[in-house]
Structures are given as structure tokens and as C-alpha cells.
Amino acid sequence: MPKILIVDDDFLIRNLLKQILEPFEEKGVKLFVADNGIVAIDKVKSENPDIIFLDVMMPKMNGFEVCNILKNDLEMKKTYIIMLTAKGQELDKQKAVGMGADFYITKPFNINEIIRKVSEVLNINLS
Amino acid sequence: MIVSKLFKKTLFIIIVLFGVIAFTIAVSSGWNLYNDLIQEYKSKGTSIAKSIAGSSVETLLNRDASTVQAMIDQFLEIIGVSYVFVVDAQGEIISHTFVPSVPDEIMNIKEEKTKSVTRIQDLRLEGKGDFIDISAPILEGAIGFVHVGMDKGIIMSQMQSAMIRQLYLLLIIFLLSISMAYIFVNKISQPLNKLTEYSKKLAAHDFSSAVDIRSNDEIGLLATTMKSMATDLHEVFDRYEQAINDAIVELQNTLAYLTAVIDNMADGLLVTDIDGTITHVNPALSSMFALRETDMIGKNCKDIFDPLLAELVEKTRKFTNEIFTTEIGLAGNRVGKAVTTGIHKDTFQSDDKGVGSVILVRDITSEKEVDRMKTDFISTVSHELRTPLTSVRGFTEIIKKKLEEDIFSQFDTNSDRKTVTAIKRVKDNLEIILSEGERLTELINDVLDISKLEAGKVEWKMGKIHISDIIDRALSATSALFEQKKLEFIKVIEEGLPEIIGDKDRLIQVVINLLSNSVKFTDKGFVTCRVKRTAHEVLVSIIDTGIGISDADKMKVFEKFRQAGDTLTEKPTGTGLGLSICRQIVEFHSGKIWVDSELGKGSIFTFSLPFSVTEDVTLEKTYIHSPSEQ
């Protein structure tokens, strides 16, 4: 069963992503959420998701740190990491790639782009 | 008794002089005396002899020898007469006064043939001495001769004693005159000594001493002159002393003032010599680095401070006329900025070597803090604005999707007019929300962009770029717009354009902006991009056949939030910041951007990029503008 973990400290963004990914839920994908980096890592350990949507600006531990930890862990590094960055933060894009993120999208999202990417990674066709 | 040197000199002269005089006098008077005495004796002897000769004629004729004897004996009493004897014409001694007998020499006297003249001759008698023998003829020699012998010895002894007396006298006079000379010379040398003492005191700058010489002669004159000279010197010295004191006071004041200035400076001052040895620090610098002044003076700055500072000193050693800066860490986790320049003597020689460096350190911790806060603010704003916007747009899109897929599909086109109108209205409004959401996003992006550009917080990625490359990339990014409006794009690029140093992405951003503007305001025709070069720059022009810009608007288009167009009837498009951003980017590259336009005909937007910009200048700019994360 494919799993997607959504990590963002903003309730509405989490909600939005869940709604965007609803079509995949109908196809059997399970969605999980976490509101900070520490919980996120726990969830990754326990649920072993295929994709993580990872926000950058979070309290306690920011997205880069989480990404770094995940990529350095033998078991967890296979997870596909999509980082959510604010546009214009050039440094963030570079950092994301440097930290080992697999993809990044900027807020505000392009919904079609998200759907396309998830389909690609999970190999699920929605239409 | 201090014998003055002068006296010694005079003494010598006196002695010599006196000696000569005394000797001369002695000799000459001795000689005179001798001659006189000889003369006297000779005449005495002669008269005695003559007298005897005269008075003994008869006696001798009578052959009265005893009378003759008696006569001649009495003449022995006369002083000087040593002997008398008479000889006859044959030369036989008749009578004499010799005791005991007639000396041999007498016997041998030959008589003078000239008989009428007295003869005087010197005679020496063995054992008796020297005599003057005077012989007078008796009766012209017919009877005989009288010989009178005058004792030279007496003359000698008289002369001797006279000379001795004279010498004694001279000696006394000599001693007297020496004493007088001594006194007299002393009278001269004493004041001279006083004057010597006086001038020594003057030489030692003791102007208070006095000398008491009042004689009316040259020495007195010398004393007077020296006294007035002393007064003059005293005055001069006083004046100079005063001037020096004044100068010292002035220097001290200036020094105190400068020291006060340096000590009260808020910036730290560090002065080193040509090798980097620290010569001067001020209190501000001490507290900045939390080091004591005594711990720094005399040490080399590379032993105490960050190597960056020592590097600065090195640089000023090589280029004494240039200013170099660096950021440097201060005590207490503070940050400072050091500016240094070389010190050199004000000579006109071409090999003007520096004598050291002056370093000014300013605490820029607060500045950097403010800077950091600006950066943080920008990124926080960026995040905070985008988050709700993400929700707004995202959920609206989902609404639209749900409505279209699940709700509106329930209603087919055969529903009543009211429903159809309502559905259309809902769809249209949703579109408005979405497109405004998009515009809001662009606006936020542009506002953040322009504020970063203006605050100098942009990280420029400078590199070598080809203009044609940039044009192509911009074109491909805007190709959709061209297609949408069915406009043609023409590219005219000059051959052999040089490489420019610049930020590729940002320049693409500029061209995209200009192209999208052109497409936006052009309904038919084409958009041309022309690139050409001049002597020191590349000119890029975007030419369109659109609606053009009025003269009034031409001034405003590059300003923030100014848009051309009629706001009464048209929906605002774009953010109003695009051209401002373009200007910031172009001007960072030391270029210019401007517009030529004619209403109804079209517009030409041109920007220039100089290519004589050297690598160093751009790196310098990079340094200034990049954030200080090290």
C-alpha cells in the first residue's frame, strides 16, 4: 500500500495537500500528516512512506534538517522527498538539492504539477 | 705665589735683556776702567819716570847711587809703582828697587835707540806678574834711563773689584726690576685672569656674575666690552629660552589636543610601522579587542590579531596609496570593519616608501544585526504572505475542480436559463479569484524582489554570458504568450558580440519582462529583438508594434506601481513593478535602460550592458552586495 506523508506546521496547508491528494486516496494511497520535523521522523520510521511532502519553515526542526537526517539513514533514505519552498528563496532551492531532496515545489502550489509528480513516482494513473 | 704665565714669558725676556745689558755694561765699563787705569798708570809712570829722570841728572852725574836709590825708593810709596830702576847709558843697572834681586827679564831689556822718547812696554816678570814698564831717557839717554814699572796687577784687581761692585749693583737692580716686573705684570694678568674667569662663567651661561675692572686702559676697555656683551647674550638667551618655552607649551597643547581627539574617538585606531609592529593604539581599540594597550604596543600585529588584519598591513605596504578593508571579529562576539591605508612621508620622490599603516576599526555589530534582521524580515514576510495565499489559491482551485467535475456536470445545458447564468457567473467569478490570486502571487514575488534588490540583499551570480543565449532562453519562456496572441518574433543579433560578465538568470528575467510587456501591449504585428554593439557596450532593444506610450507615461513606466493604460475601463494587468526590477538589474550591471515610443505606433525598450567592466569591479560589487555569511 503506497503511503504519503505530509509535513507542514500550517493546518490549512496540510488540509489543502490532503484535498489535492484525495484522488490518490481513492486509488488506495494512505495519507499521513505531521506538524513538525521530530514527529515527521517518527512517522517515517513507523510508517515508511513512499513520498514525503516536506515544508522548509517549521519550528523545532526545519525541513532541511529533516531531509538531511532522512537521507543519511540507510533505511529511510529511499523515501522520495518533495520539499515545499517559498519562491524567491534561491538559497533554499540550492540547499534543497544539496541536502538530497528529490524534488521541490514552490508555494503557492501548482496543483497539476503535484498530481503529475505523485502519479509518476507511485506509478498511478488517475484518469 | 701664583706665577702667571705672562710673567714667566716676561721674565725670560727680562733675564735675556738684562743679561745682555749687564754683560755689555760690565764688559764695556770694565774695559773702559782698564783702559783708563792703564792710561792713568802709564801717565803716572811716565811723569814719575820723567821726574826722576829730570831730577836725577845731577845725582847720576855725580854717581851718587845712594841718593838715587833713596829717590827711587820713595817713589815706591806711590800706589801702582811696583819698581823703579835706573840704568846707565851702557845699560848697567845703577839702582833698583827689586827685592831681592833684579829679575832676569829686566836684565834682558834692550834699550831703545831713539833716546828722546819715553818708551812704554808691557813686561812680564816670572813670579811677580805683569807690569807696564815705562822708560824715560835721562838727559836724552846720555846718562841713562829711568824705568818705572807700574803694577798691572793692581789694575786688574781694581778692575775686578770695580766689576764685582758693579755686578752686585746690577744684581740688586735686576732683582728689583724683576720684582717690579712681577708686580707690574701681575697688575696686567690679574685683570686678564678675572676676565678669563668671567668669560668662562658666561660660557656656562652664568650671566649673574660680575667683574670689577675699572682701569682706564685697554684691559678696562676689554672688560667693559665683555660686560656689555654679557648683557646682550643674556638678553638673547632669555629671548630664546622664552621662545623655546612658548614652542614647548604650544606643542604640548597640540599634542594634548590630538591625544584627546584620538582617545575619544569612538572608532578604534591602530597604527603600525612598515613591518607591522604596533606603535599606537587608542582606548576604543583596546576595548574592541579586549586587550590592554601595553600588551599591544611593540608587538607585531600578526601575532596578536586575526591574520586578515596582518594581510591588510601587507597590502598597504605594497600599495601605499590605496585603501583596503576587511571584516574582522571583535571581542565579545562582536563584528568590526577595518579600513586601512598606508602612511607615507610627503616627499616628491617616486620611490616614496611608506612608513607604516593606519587602521581604523568600526564596530559594525549593530549594522550587521540590522542587516540580518532585514534579511530575516524579507524571508519571513516571504513565507508568511505565501502561506495563506497558498491556501486561498489551492482551495479555490479545488472548489473549481469539484464544481466542474462533480456539481456542474449534474446540470446539463438544457437546464433553465437562471441556473445556466448562475453557473456561468460562479465559473467566471472563480476564474477572477484564481487569476487575481495569481496576480497577487506575482505581486508578492515582485515586491520581495524589488525590496531585496534595493536593500542590496541579492546574491548575484556573475559569470560570462552570451547575449544571444539570454535572448533565446527568454524567448522560450515567453513563447506561450507569443502563440496566444499570434505575434511574430524577429531576432536581429550583430555578429561577433563579446562576452559580457553578468548574472545570467537576472538578465533573462529582464528580457522576459520586456518581451511579455511587448506582447501584452501589442495586438498585431511583431516583436523584434535587436542586439548591437558600440565602442564599449552592448545594446539590446525590444521593439514592438503595439499601442505605444504617451509622453507623460514615458516618465513613469520605470517607477514602482505605475502602469500605463486606462484604469477606468481596463482591468489592471501585471504588477507595476516589472520595469523597476528591470532597472535595478540593469543598473547593477552598470548599464542603463530607457524607452522610445510613439502612441499608436509602438515602443522600443533598450538597455545597455558595458563590457569594459573589469573582473575586479564586479567582484567588488559582489562583495558589497552579498550577505556576510562566511
Coordinates of C-alpha atoms in Angstrom, one line a residue, chain B residues 7 42 59 353 526 629:
Chain B
F7 CA 105.2 86.8 33.9
K42 CA 151.1 105.0 32.1
T59 CA 172.9 112.8 41.0
K353 CA 58.3 54.3 0.7
F526 CA 5.6 41.7 -34.5
E629 CA 27.6 34.7 5.7

